[in-house]
Amino acid sequence: MLIVQKYGGTSMGSTERIQNVAKRIEDSIHAIKNSDNKLKTKEKNKLVVVVSAMSGVTDEILNYGKYFTPTPNERDLDMALSSGEQISAALLSIALNARGLKSISLNGRQAGIKTDSNHTKARIQHIDTNNIFRLLDEGYIVVVTGFQGLSSEGEITTLGRGGSDLSAVALAGALKSDLCEIYSDVDGIYTTDPRIESKAKKIDKISYDEMLELSSMGAKVLLTRSVELAKKLNVPIYAKSSFSDDIGTLITKEDEIMEKPIVSGIALDKNQARVSLSGIKDKPGIAAELFGKLSDANINVDMIVQTIGRDSKTNLDFTVPQNELEKAKITLEEFNSNADFIDYDNEVAIVSIVGVGMKSHSGVATKAFQAMAKDNINIRMISTSEIKISMLIDLKYAELSVRVLHAAYELDK
């Protein structure tokens, strides 16, 4: 059996924790857990282990670079940033060898990870698996640096935030592994953030599409790019904790989930701001012009609501990430002549209900609206997809809305 495991920065955060990871890897060579969490002995498993930099190291290196200039050269920044994972991979391999296990560490180039040339946010284009398979056949545990690869120009590149998860999923797909396990400091995916709602329950299985919606709305266990790639490559993922033996949450195809819940989880995104344009000229092409400018500035627009005004004018509201609001203001300065006035509000949040069961059940939205009204939470904007209902609300009601909706759909049961 071929297993790909990924350990995050918290799991690799100290020599003691690296030792704990080495012990877990040693156990994984000879045994895996079945669906009821009982150990079952297998023939010797082959392991590829992907690691992040030790917690805090990537930010520390980034801050070092910004000490000299707010905009460090991205090529040189990638050279520096990639060192964090190389240290982690080498230390883990040393720990494994010290336990009598045959291990070798590889950087992105040695692991055959080919990317495009976009420094600090590269995309994986291809993985040459020959070297890894050769080492596995020679009996090595292969420890690979996450978050990085090599461009066609021979330059070191990094994949952006969450890049180690992306490396693990890509390797699992390329190697056609039997199992991909993502280890972090949380033991799976929950019905909502347990820090907000103490009654949140861990989800045993969740579909790629549900996980994509939860990730896009702020659930941080797995980032959207990793889930998108897992879905594309059909790689089942177990999200687990490196600090417990819990089986975690399986992220898989929808048809692998027999009992599809109507609602799987409640997501909350506080990193949102609302932009309101009043009195826009109501003419063809005005929306294309507006959102074209925002797209050119690389500003991500989420919810959009347009209402018909009077005298050939219309009103348009939309949301952007809060950390992109200042950039949006600068971009929209050119648009002032097309609107009576533009208003900005960063005291908002988006709460979302996610579940594949929505496809075949009516009344899901009604229940949400009734629950919110009962607690006097005003909904300012609404957007829907096949498996998600999102509502823009005032920030002061954000956590209350999560608890209200979690109770309304009885997700604690």
mmCIF file of C-alpha atoms in Angstrom:
data_model
loop_
_atom_site.group_PDB
_atom_site.id
_atom_site.type_symbol
_atom_site.label_atom_id
_atom_site.label_comp_id
_atom_site.label_asym_id
_atom_site.label_seq_id
_atom_site.Cartn_x
_atom_site.Cartn_y
_atom_site.Cartn_z
ATOM 1 C CA MET A 1 0.000 0.000 0.000
ATOM 2 C CA LEU A 2 1.324 3.458 -0.921
ATOM 3 C CA ILE A 3 0.434 6.241 1.520
ATOM 4 C CA VAL A 4 1.051 9.974 1.165
ATOM 5 C CA GLN A 5 1.051 11.866 4.458
ATOM 6 C CA LYS A 6 1.367 15.607 4.997
ATOM 7 C CA TYR A 7 2.330 17.230 8.304
ATOM 8 C CA GLY A 8 1.664 20.916 8.885
ATOM 9 C CA GLY A 9 3.758 23.533 10.619
ATOM 10 C CA THR A 10 2.231 22.965 14.054
ATOM 11 C CA SER A 11 2.895 19.218 13.788
ATOM 12 C CA MET A 12 6.534 20.031 12.936
ATOM 13 C CA GLY A 13 6.793 22.879 15.455
ATOM 14 C CA SER A 14 9.616 21.553 17.668
ATOM 15 C CA THR A 15 12.103 18.694 17.927
ATOM 16 C CA GLU A 16 9.690 16.903 20.289
ATOM 17 C CA ARG A 17 6.865 17.221 17.764
ATOM 18 C CA ILE A 18 9.096 16.057 14.916
ATOM 19 C CA GLN A 19 9.914 13.026 17.079
ATOM 20 C CA ASN A 20 6.157 12.459 17.495
ATOM 21 C CA VAL A 21 5.706 12.620 13.705
ATOM 22 C CA ALA A 22 8.549 10.116 13.243
ATOM 23 C CA LYS A 23 6.823 7.716 15.664
ATOM 24 C CA ARG A 24 3.512 8.107 13.797
ATOM 25 C CA ILE A 25 5.244 7.388 10.481
ATOM 26 C CA GLU A 26 6.888 4.299 11.968
ATOM 27 C CA ASP A 27 3.467 3.021 13.062
ATOM 28 C CA SER A 28 2.036 3.753 9.602
ATOM 29 C CA ILE A 29 4.561 1.514 7.867
ATOM 30 C CA HIS A 30 2.981 -1.622 9.277
ATOM 31 C CA ALA A 31 -0.618 -0.761 10.104
ATOM 32 C CA ILE A 32 -3.540 1.395 9.040
ATOM 33 C CA LYS A 33 -6.930 1.928 10.637
ATOM 34 C CA ASN A 34 -10.159 0.665 9.155
ATOM 35 C CA SER A 35 -13.498 2.483 9.215
ATOM 36 C CA ASP A 36 -14.221 1.655 12.889
ATOM 37 C CA ASN A 37 -10.808 2.994 13.923
ATOM 38 C CA LYS A 38 -9.339 -0.427 14.763
ATOM 39 C CA LEU A 39 -5.803 -1.279 13.700
ATOM 40 C CA LYS A 40 -5.453 -3.894 11.040
ATOM 41 C CA THR A 41 -2.057 -5.256 10.066
ATOM 42 C CA LYS A 42 -1.012 -4.923 6.444
ATOM 43 C CA GLU A 43 2.056 -5.869 4.512
ATOM 44 C CA LYS A 44 4.735 -3.197 4.785
ATOM 45 C CA ASN A 45 3.402 0.110 3.477
ATOM 46 C CA LYS A 46 5.391 2.527 1.326
ATOM 47 C CA LEU A 47 5.335 6.121 2.548
ATOM 48 C CA VAL A 48 5.844 9.524 0.958
ATOM 49 C CA VAL A 49 5.737 12.259 3.591
ATOM 50 C CA VAL A 50 5.229 15.945 2.743
ATOM 51 C CA VAL A 51 6.149 18.540 5.357
ATOM 52 C CA SER A 52 5.586 22.231 5.986
ATOM 53 C CA ALA A 53 8.102 24.576 7.575
ATOM 54 C CA MET A 54 8.102 24.619 11.370
ATOM 55 C CA SER A 55 5.288 26.867 12.640
ATOM 56 C CA GLY A 56 6.139 30.554 12.393
ATOM 57 C CA VAL A 57 9.235 30.081 10.227
ATOM 58 C CA THR A 58 7.656 31.126 6.896
ATOM 59 C CA ASP A 59 6.261 34.339 8.414
ATOM 60 C CA GLU A 60 9.606 35.038 10.066
ATOM 61 C CA ILE A 61 11.470 34.687 6.749
ATOM 62 C CA LEU A 62 8.873 36.886 5.027
ATOM 63 C CA ASN A 63 9.320 39.562 7.697
ATOM 64 C CA TYR A 64 13.103 39.394 7.260
ATOM 65 C CA GLY A 65 12.636 40.102 3.559
ATOM 66 C CA LYS A 66 10.281 43.005 4.242
ATOM 67 C CA TYR A 67 12.756 44.524 6.684
ATOM 68 C CA PHE A 68 14.733 45.789 3.697
ATOM 69 C CA THR A 69 11.795 46.734 1.461
ATOM 70 C CA PRO A 70 7.971 46.379 1.546
ATOM 71 C CA THR A 71 8.178 44.695 -1.870
ATOM 72 C CA PRO A 72 11.088 42.231 -1.860
ATOM 73 C CA ASN A 73 12.127 40.658 -5.159
ATOM 74 C CA GLU A 74 9.871 37.605 -5.490
ATOM 75 C CA ARG A 75 12.514 35.396 -7.086
ATOM 76 C CA ASP A 76 14.876 35.930 -4.146
ATOM 77 C CA LEU A 77 11.975 35.689 -1.693
ATOM 78 C CA ASP A 78 11.178 32.204 -3.020
ATOM 79 C CA MET A 79 14.827 31.226 -2.496
ATOM 80 C CA ALA A 80 14.503 32.240 1.153
ATOM 81 C CA LEU A 81 10.984 30.916 1.774
ATOM 82 C CA SER A 82 11.782 27.467 0.393
ATOM 83 C CA SER A 83 14.454 26.962 3.050
ATOM 84 C CA GLY A 84 11.859 26.487 5.820
ATOM 85 C CA GLU A 85 10.493 23.270 4.321
ATOM 86 C CA GLN A 86 13.991 22.018 3.495
ATOM 87 C CA ILE A 87 14.960 22.298 7.157
ATOM 88 C CA SER A 88 11.781 20.440 8.240
ATOM 89 C CA ALA A 89 12.253 17.652 5.687
ATOM 90 C CA ALA A 90 15.902 17.139 6.591
ATOM 91 C CA LEU A 91 15.237 17.104 10.350
ATOM 92 C CA LEU A 92 12.379 14.608 9.991
ATOM 93 C CA SER A 93 14.523 12.341 7.828
ATOM 94 C CA ILE A 94 17.303 12.532 10.429
ATOM 95 C CA ALA A 95 14.773 11.586 13.136
ATOM 96 C CA LEU A 96 13.499 8.634 11.086
ATOM 97 C CA ASN A 97 17.002 7.342 10.382
ATOM 98 C CA ALA A 98 17.804 7.653 14.093
ATOM 99 C CA ARG A 99 14.896 5.258 14.735
ATOM 100 C CA GLY A 100 16.485 2.698 12.414
ATOM 101 C CA LEU A 101 14.190 3.537 9.488
ATOM 102 C CA LYS A 102 15.602 4.069 6.003
ATOM 103 C CA SER A 103 14.679 7.613 5.032
ATOM 104 C CA ILE A 104 15.747 10.330 2.601
ATOM 105 C CA SER A 105 14.671 13.960 2.222
ATOM 106 C CA LEU A 106 14.029 15.600 -1.167
ATOM 107 C CA ASN A 107 13.440 19.209 -2.122
ATOM 108 C CA GLY A 108 10.897 20.144 -4.786
ATOM 109 C CA ARG A 109 13.392 19.798 -7.646
ATOM 110 C CA GLN A 110 14.594 16.370 -6.477
ATOM 111 C CA ALA A 111 10.976 15.238 -6.097
ATOM 112 C CA GLY A 112 10.278 16.167 -9.726
ATOM 113 C CA ILE A 113 7.701 18.897 -8.993
ATOM 114 C CA LYS A 114 7.535 21.158 -12.075
ATOM 115 C CA THR A 115 5.727 24.499 -11.834
ATOM 116 C CA ASP A 116 5.065 27.588 -13.896
ATOM 117 C CA SER A 117 7.211 30.699 -13.399
ATOM 118 C CA ASN A 118 4.929 32.705 -11.083
ATOM 119 C CA HIS A 119 7.076 33.313 -8.021
ATOM 120 C CA THR A 120 5.334 33.135 -4.576
ATOM 121 C CA LYS A 121 2.123 31.786 -6.189
ATOM 122 C CA ALA A 122 3.252 29.159 -8.690
ATOM 123 C CA ARG A 123 1.022 26.402 -10.032
ATOM 124 C CA ILE A 124 2.086 22.780 -10.376
ATOM 125 C CA GLN A 125 2.216 21.745 -14.036
ATOM 126 C CA HIS A 126 3.701 18.253 -13.869
ATOM 127 C CA ILE A 127 5.354 15.804 -11.467
ATOM 128 C CA ASP A 128 8.107 13.471 -12.688
ATOM 129 C CA THR A 129 7.675 10.536 -10.298
ATOM 130 C CA ASN A 130 10.646 8.431 -11.478
ATOM 131 C CA ASN A 131 13.005 9.445 -8.670
ATOM 132 C CA ILE A 132 10.416 8.938 -5.933
ATOM 133 C CA PHE A 133 9.388 5.511 -7.247
ATOM 134 C CA ARG A 134 13.037 4.479 -7.496
ATOM 135 C CA LEU A 135 13.658 5.457 -3.878
ATOM 136 C CA LEU A 136 10.466 3.723 -2.692
ATOM 137 C CA ASP A 137 11.546 0.544 -4.490
ATOM 138 C CA GLU A 138 14.885 0.798 -2.676
ATOM 139 C CA GLY A 139 13.031 0.776 0.633
ATOM 140 C CA TYR A 140 13.223 4.461 1.561
ATOM 141 C CA ILE A 141 10.622 6.539 3.332
ATOM 142 C CA VAL A 142 10.644 9.592 1.063
ATOM 143 C CA VAL A 143 10.284 12.938 2.871
ATOM 144 C CA VAL A 144 9.417 15.761 0.454
ATOM 145 C CA THR A 145 9.429 19.502 1.018
ATOM 146 C CA GLY A 146 5.943 20.913 0.550
ATOM 147 C CA PHE A 147 5.097 24.357 -0.826
ATOM 148 C CA GLN A 148 7.752 24.420 -3.567
ATOM 149 C CA GLY A 149 8.843 23.250 -6.985
ATOM 150 C CA LEU A 150 11.059 24.129 -9.927
ATOM 151 C CA SER A 151 10.113 26.211 -12.968
ATOM 152 C CA SER A 152 11.096 25.328 -16.547
ATOM 153 C CA GLU A 153 13.783 28.034 -16.226
ATOM 154 C CA GLY A 154 15.345 26.097 -13.346
ATOM 155 C CA GLU A 155 14.195 28.596 -10.702
ATOM 156 C CA ILE A 156 12.882 27.642 -7.245
ATOM 157 C CA THR A 157 9.219 28.614 -6.897
ATOM 158 C CA THR A 158 6.729 28.507 -4.017
ATOM 159 C CA LEU A 159 3.030 27.720 -4.278
ATOM 160 C CA GLY A 160 1.491 30.286 -1.915
ATOM 161 C CA ARG A 161 -0.408 29.785 1.328
ATOM 162 C CA GLY A 162 -1.550 26.204 1.863
ATOM 163 C CA GLY A 163 1.029 25.081 -0.692
ATOM 164 C CA SER A 164 2.143 22.039 1.301
ATOM 165 C CA ASP A 165 -1.386 20.601 1.184
ATOM 166 C CA LEU A 166 -1.319 21.210 -2.560
ATOM 167 C CA SER A 167 2.019 19.397 -2.865
ATOM 168 C CA ALA A 168 0.647 16.398 -0.959
ATOM 169 C CA VAL A 169 -2.523 16.132 -3.044
ATOM 170 C CA ALA A 170 -0.596 16.534 -6.300
ATOM 171 C CA LEU A 171 1.912 13.852 -5.280
ATOM 172 C CA ALA A 172 -0.895 11.510 -4.175
ATOM 173 C CA GLY A 173 -2.516 11.917 -7.591
ATOM 174 C CA ALA A 174 0.694 11.550 -9.576
ATOM 175 C CA LEU A 175 1.838 8.506 -7.574
ATOM 176 C CA LYS A 176 -1.675 6.999 -7.627
ATOM 177 C CA SER A 177 -1.416 6.458 -3.883
ATOM 178 C CA ASP A 178 -3.944 4.373 -1.975
ATOM 179 C CA LEU A 179 -4.350 6.955 0.783
ATOM 180 C CA CYS A 180 -3.676 10.658 1.334
ATOM 181 C CA GLU A 181 -3.644 11.874 4.940
ATOM 182 C CA ILE A 182 -3.399 15.563 5.840
ATOM 183 C CA TYR A 183 -2.256 16.018 9.452
ATOM 184 C CA SER A 184 -2.671 19.314 11.313
ATOM 185 C CA ASP A 185 -3.586 20.442 14.823
ATOM 186 C CA VAL A 186 -7.324 19.735 14.326
ATOM 187 C CA ASP A 187 -8.854 16.272 14.155
ATOM 188 C CA GLY A 188 -11.143 16.744 11.170
ATOM 189 C CA ILE A 189 -13.893 18.882 9.663
ATOM 190 C CA TYR A 190 -16.613 20.108 12.024
ATOM 191 C CA THR A 191 -20.194 21.203 11.444
ATOM 192 C CA THR A 192 -18.952 24.683 12.358
ATOM 193 C CA ASP A 193 -16.090 26.308 14.225
ATOM 194 C CA PRO A 194 -16.050 24.681 17.722
ATOM 195 C CA ARG A 195 -14.629 27.919 19.134
ATOM 196 C CA ILE A 196 -17.915 29.619 18.218
ATOM 197 C CA GLU A 197 -20.348 26.767 18.863
ATOM 198 C CA SER A 198 -19.261 24.263 21.520
ATOM 199 C CA LYS A 199 -21.904 21.787 20.277
ATOM 200 C CA ALA A 200 -20.218 21.445 16.876
ATOM 201 C CA LYS A 201 -19.768 17.828 15.787
ATOM 202 C CA LYS A 202 -17.013 16.268 13.735
ATOM 203 C CA ILE A 203 -18.140 15.151 10.273
ATOM 204 C CA ASP A 204 -17.167 11.587 9.301
ATOM 205 C CA LYS A 205 -17.457 12.093 5.529
ATOM 206 C CA ILE A 206 -17.889 15.190 3.383
ATOM 207 C CA SER A 207 -17.978 15.648 -0.402
ATOM 208 C CA TYR A 208 -15.417 17.605 -2.371
ATOM 209 C CA ASP A 209 -18.070 20.168 -3.353
ATOM 210 C CA GLU A 210 -19.166 20.732 0.245
ATOM 211 C CA MET A 211 -15.560 21.092 1.353
ATOM 212 C CA LEU A 212 -14.932 23.559 -1.474
ATOM 213 C CA GLU A 213 -17.831 25.717 -0.330
ATOM 214 C CA LEU A 214 -16.747 25.580 3.319
ATOM 215 C CA SER A 215 -13.140 26.369 2.382
ATOM 216 C CA SER A 216 -14.133 29.305 0.206
ATOM 217 C CA MET A 217 -16.181 30.707 3.092
ATOM 218 C CA GLY A 218 -13.386 30.659 5.646
ATOM 219 C CA ALA A 219 -13.014 27.062 6.905
ATOM 220 C CA LYS A 220 -9.228 26.798 7.156
ATOM 221 C CA VAL A 221 -8.572 23.070 7.602
ATOM 222 C CA LEU A 222 -7.969 22.747 3.836
ATOM 223 C CA LEU A 223 -7.601 25.597 1.372
ATOM 224 C CA THR A 224 -9.723 25.751 -1.776
ATOM 225 C CA ARG A 225 -6.901 25.034 -4.249
ATOM 226 C CA SER A 226 -6.063 21.746 -2.516
ATOM 227 C CA VAL A 227 -9.674 20.557 -2.532
ATOM 228 C CA GLU A 228 -10.112 21.571 -6.184
ATOM 229 C CA LEU A 229 -7.063 19.520 -7.130
ATOM 230 C CA ALA A 230 -8.186 16.539 -5.021
ATOM 231 C CA LYS A 231 -11.533 16.570 -6.824
ATOM 232 C CA LYS A 232 -9.881 16.857 -10.233
ATOM 233 C CA LEU A 233 -7.466 13.991 -9.530
ATOM 234 C CA ASN A 234 -10.050 11.957 -7.559
ATOM 235 C CA VAL A 235 -7.792 11.777 -4.489
ATOM 236 C CA PRO A 236 -9.687 10.880 -1.271
ATOM 237 C CA ILE A 237 -8.264 12.824 1.678
ATOM 238 C CA TYR A 238 -8.353 12.096 5.388
ATOM 239 C CA ALA A 239 -8.061 15.297 7.450
ATOM 240 C CA LYS A 240 -6.556 14.231 10.785
ATOM 241 C CA SER A 241 -4.764 15.487 13.872
ATOM 242 C CA SER A 242 -1.128 14.587 14.475
ATOM 243 C CA PHE A 243 -1.845 14.801 18.212
ATOM 244 C CA SER A 244 -4.507 12.082 18.425
ATOM 245 C CA ASP A 245 -5.380 8.689 16.938
ATOM 246 C CA ASP A 246 -8.834 9.796 15.789
ATOM 247 C CA ILE A 247 -9.719 8.610 12.278
ATOM 248 C CA GLY A 248 -10.547 12.174 11.149
ATOM 249 C CA THR A 249 -12.801 13.255 8.288
ATOM 250 C CA LEU A 250 -12.850 11.671 4.831
ATOM 251 C CA ILE A 251 -13.198 14.113 1.925
ATOM 252 C CA THR A 252 -14.378 12.156 -1.097
ATOM 253 C CA LYS A 253 -16.767 11.914 -4.045
ATOM 254 C CA GLU A 254 -20.422 12.613 -3.354
ATOM 255 C CA ASP A 255 -21.506 9.153 -4.513
ATOM 256 C CA GLU A 256 -19.241 7.601 -1.846
ATOM 257 C CA ILE A 257 -21.459 9.142 0.859
ATOM 258 C CA MET A 258 -24.525 6.979 1.397
ATOM 259 C CA GLU A 259 -26.473 9.199 3.815
ATOM 260 C CA LYS A 260 -26.286 12.708 2.413
ATOM 261 C CA PRO A 261 -27.248 15.269 5.088
ATOM 262 C CA ILE A 262 -29.444 18.191 4.075
ATOM 263 C CA VAL A 263 -26.999 20.571 5.751
ATOM 264 C CA SER A 264 -23.438 19.504 6.558
ATOM 265 C CA GLY A 265 -22.025 22.649 8.061
ATOM 266 C CA ILE A 266 -22.185 26.353 8.815
ATOM 267 C CA ALA A 267 -19.293 28.567 7.665
ATOM 268 C CA LEU A 268 -18.478 32.100 8.766
ATOM 269 C CA ASP A 269 -16.308 34.594 6.883
ATOM 270 C CA LYS A 270 -15.482 37.810 8.728
ATOM 271 C CA ASN A 271 -12.983 38.952 6.120
ATOM 272 C CA GLN A 272 -15.638 40.714 4.059
ATOM 273 C CA ALA A 273 -16.572 44.258 3.074
ATOM 274 C CA ARG A 274 -19.614 45.599 1.267
ATOM 275 C CA VAL A 275 -19.448 48.092 -1.596
ATOM 276 C CA SER A 276 -22.665 49.956 -2.484
ATOM 277 C CA LEU A 277 -23.010 52.011 -5.655
ATOM 278 C CA SER A 278 -26.161 54.121 -5.895
ATOM 279 C CA GLY A 279 -27.550 55.858 -8.956
ATOM 280 C CA ILE A 280 -25.485 54.073 -11.616
ATOM 281 C CA LYS A 281 -26.444 54.767 -15.205
ATOM 282 C CA ASP A 282 -28.684 51.898 -16.293
ATOM 283 C CA LYS A 283 -27.170 51.066 -19.674
ATOM 284 C CA PRO A 284 -25.726 47.976 -21.383
ATOM 285 C CA GLY A 285 -22.089 47.286 -20.526
ATOM 286 C CA ILE A 286 -21.920 49.268 -17.287
ATOM 287 C CA ALA A 287 -21.547 46.138 -15.119
ATOM 288 C CA ALA A 288 -18.937 44.719 -17.495
ATOM 289 C CA GLU A 289 -16.957 47.950 -17.235
ATOM 290 C CA LEU A 290 -17.158 48.009 -13.428
ATOM 291 C CA PHE A 291 -16.261 44.395 -12.762
ATOM 292 C CA GLY A 292 -13.666 44.467 -15.539
ATOM 293 C CA LYS A 293 -11.780 47.175 -13.635
ATOM 294 C CA LEU A 294 -11.965 45.127 -10.417
ATOM 295 C CA SER A 295 -10.797 42.008 -12.246
ATOM 296 C CA ASP A 296 -7.864 43.868 -13.784
ATOM 297 C CA ALA A 297 -6.874 44.935 -10.256
ATOM 298 C CA ASN A 298 -7.055 41.258 -9.182
ATOM 299 C CA ILE A 299 -9.856 41.984 -6.691
ATOM 300 C CA ASN A 300 -12.089 39.021 -5.899
ATOM 301 C CA VAL A 301 -15.811 39.831 -5.958
ATOM 302 C CA ASP A 302 -18.232 37.476 -4.202
ATOM 303 C CA MET A 303 -21.901 38.367 -3.661
ATOM 304 C CA ILE A 304 -23.573 40.706 -6.209
ATOM 305 C CA VAL A 305 -27.058 42.227 -5.958
ATOM 306 C CA GLN A 306 -28.483 44.716 -8.485
ATOM 307 C CA THR A 307 -31.732 46.595 -7.947
ATOM 308 C CA ILE A 308 -33.576 48.804 -10.416
ATOM 309 C CA GLY A 309 -33.715 52.442 -9.348
ATOM 310 C CA ARG A 310 -35.505 55.351 -11.006
ATOM 311 C CA ASP A 311 -34.849 57.703 -13.930
ATOM 312 C CA SER A 312 -32.787 55.145 -15.877
ATOM 313 C CA LYS A 313 -30.524 54.503 -12.906
ATOM 314 C CA THR A 314 -29.786 51.377 -10.889
ATOM 315 C CA ASN A 315 -28.156 50.392 -7.601
ATOM 316 C CA LEU A 316 -25.436 47.759 -7.301
ATOM 317 C CA ASP A 317 -24.076 46.106 -4.153
ATOM 318 C CA PHE A 318 -21.269 43.558 -3.961
ATOM 319 C CA THR A 319 -18.738 42.168 -1.486
ATOM 320 C CA VAL A 320 -14.945 41.973 -1.612
ATOM 321 C CA PRO A 321 -12.413 40.548 0.846
ATOM 322 C CA GLN A 322 -11.802 43.075 3.611
ATOM 323 C CA ASN A 323 -8.070 43.038 2.966
ATOM 324 C CA GLU A 324 -8.747 44.129 -0.635
ATOM 325 C CA LEU A 325 -11.115 46.987 0.242
ATOM 326 C CA GLU A 326 -8.517 49.780 0.005
ATOM 327 C CA LYS A 327 -7.454 48.498 -3.402
ATOM 328 C CA ALA A 328 -11.132 48.447 -4.438
ATOM 329 C CA LYS A 329 -11.567 52.076 -3.320
ATOM 330 C CA ILE A 330 -8.625 53.180 -5.465
ATOM 331 C CA THR A 331 -9.951 51.210 -8.443
ATOM 332 C CA LEU A 332 -13.447 52.663 -8.102
ATOM 333 C CA GLU A 333 -12.196 56.276 -8.000
ATOM 334 C CA GLU A 334 -12.215 56.097 -11.803
ATOM 335 C CA PHE A 335 -15.864 55.033 -11.658
ATOM 336 C CA ASN A 336 -17.173 57.930 -9.537
ATOM 337 C CA SER A 337 -18.585 59.787 -12.536
ATOM 338 C CA ASN A 338 -20.872 56.836 -13.303
ATOM 339 C CA ALA A 339 -22.606 56.781 -9.876
ATOM 340 C CA ASP A 340 -24.329 59.300 -7.603
ATOM 341 C CA PHE A 341 -22.300 58.029 -4.660
ATOM 342 C CA ILE A 342 -20.317 54.998 -3.468
ATOM 343 C CA ASP A 343 -20.454 53.687 0.092
ATOM 344 C CA TYR A 344 -18.161 51.190 1.838
ATOM 345 C CA ASP A 345 -18.829 49.035 4.914
ATOM 346 C CA ASN A 346 -16.338 46.645 6.488
ATOM 347 C CA GLU A 347 -18.489 45.877 9.548
ATOM 348 C CA VAL A 348 -20.127 42.902 7.833
ATOM 349 C CA ALA A 349 -19.724 39.114 7.655
ATOM 350 C CA ILE A 350 -21.013 36.284 5.490
ATOM 351 C CA VAL A 351 -22.600 33.252 7.114
ATOM 352 C CA SER A 352 -23.251 30.240 4.877
ATOM 353 C CA ILE A 353 -25.209 26.996 5.056
ATOM 354 C CA VAL A 354 -23.625 24.142 3.077
ATOM 355 C CA GLY A 355 -24.997 20.698 2.228
ATOM 356 C CA VAL A 356 -25.363 18.382 -0.770
ATOM 357 C CA GLY A 357 -28.818 17.398 0.524
ATOM 358 C CA MET A 358 -30.149 20.832 -0.468
ATOM 359 C CA LYS A 359 -30.359 19.588 -4.047
ATOM 360 C CA SER A 360 -33.309 17.353 -3.244
ATOM 361 C CA HIS A 361 -35.007 19.135 -0.316
ATOM 362 C CA SER A 362 -37.232 22.192 -0.254
ATOM 363 C CA GLY A 363 -37.651 24.631 2.608
ATOM 364 C CA VAL A 364 -33.957 24.806 3.532
ATOM 365 C CA ALA A 365 -33.715 28.550 2.896
ATOM 366 C CA THR A 366 -37.032 29.224 4.639
ATOM 367 C CA LYS A 367 -35.786 27.576 7.822
ATOM 368 C CA ALA A 368 -32.635 29.747 7.761
ATOM 369 C CA PHE A 369 -34.572 32.985 7.214
ATOM 370 C CA GLN A 370 -37.072 32.142 9.971
ATOM 371 C CA ALA A 371 -34.286 31.303 12.431
ATOM 372 C CA MET A 372 -32.477 34.559 11.697
ATOM 373 C CA ALA A 373 -35.681 36.605 11.974
ATOM 374 C CA LYS A 374 -36.523 35.007 15.321
ATOM 375 C CA ASP A 375 -33.268 36.388 16.742
ATOM 376 C CA ASN A 376 -33.698 39.773 14.993
ATOM 377 C CA ILE A 377 -30.710 39.268 12.707
ATOM 378 C CA ASN A 378 -31.215 41.324 9.570
ATOM 379 C CA ILE A 379 -30.084 39.766 6.274
ATOM 380 C CA ARG A 380 -28.633 42.418 3.981
ATOM 381 C CA MET A 381 -27.739 40.313 0.934
ATOM 382 C CA ILE A 382 -28.364 36.720 -0.156
ATOM 383 C CA SER A 383 -26.650 34.491 -2.716
ATOM 384 C CA THR A 384 -27.237 30.819 -3.444
ATOM 385 C CA SER A 385 -25.721 27.894 -5.294
ATOM 386 C CA GLU A 386 -26.922 24.323 -5.659
ATOM 387 C CA ILE A 387 -25.470 23.345 -2.268
ATOM 388 C CA LYS A 388 -24.956 26.684 -0.471
ATOM 389 C CA ILE A 389 -26.963 29.621 0.868
ATOM 390 C CA SER A 390 -24.900 32.669 1.894
ATOM 391 C CA MET A 391 -26.196 35.680 3.819
ATOM 392 C CA LEU A 392 -24.491 39.012 4.413
ATOM 393 C CA ILE A 393 -25.160 40.305 7.932
ATOM 394 C CA ASP A 394 -23.823 42.913 10.334
ATOM 395 C CA LEU A 395 -20.543 41.836 11.897
ATOM 396 C CA LYS A 396 -21.895 42.174 15.444
ATOM 397 C CA TYR A 397 -24.318 39.293 14.764
ATOM 398 C CA ALA A 398 -21.735 37.014 13.101
ATOM 399 C CA GLU A 399 -21.143 34.453 15.845
ATOM 400 C CA LEU A 400 -24.750 34.565 17.054
ATOM 401 C CA SER A 401 -25.922 33.705 13.530
ATOM 402 C CA VAL A 402 -23.659 30.618 13.483
ATOM 403 C CA ARG A 403 -25.139 29.336 16.743
ATOM 404 C CA VAL A 404 -28.693 30.123 15.607
ATOM 405 C CA LEU A 405 -28.319 28.270 12.291
ATOM 406 C CA HIS A 406 -26.430 25.365 13.879
ATOM 407 C CA ALA A 407 -29.369 24.860 16.260
ATOM 408 C CA ALA A 408 -32.003 25.358 13.548
ATOM 409 C CA TYR A 409 -30.631 22.468 11.480
ATOM 410 C CA GLU A 410 -29.929 20.361 14.603
ATOM 411 C CA LEU A 411 -26.311 19.827 13.601
ATOM 412 C CA ASP A 412 -25.412 18.943 17.187
ATOM 413 C CA LYS A 413 -27.385 15.689 16.906
#
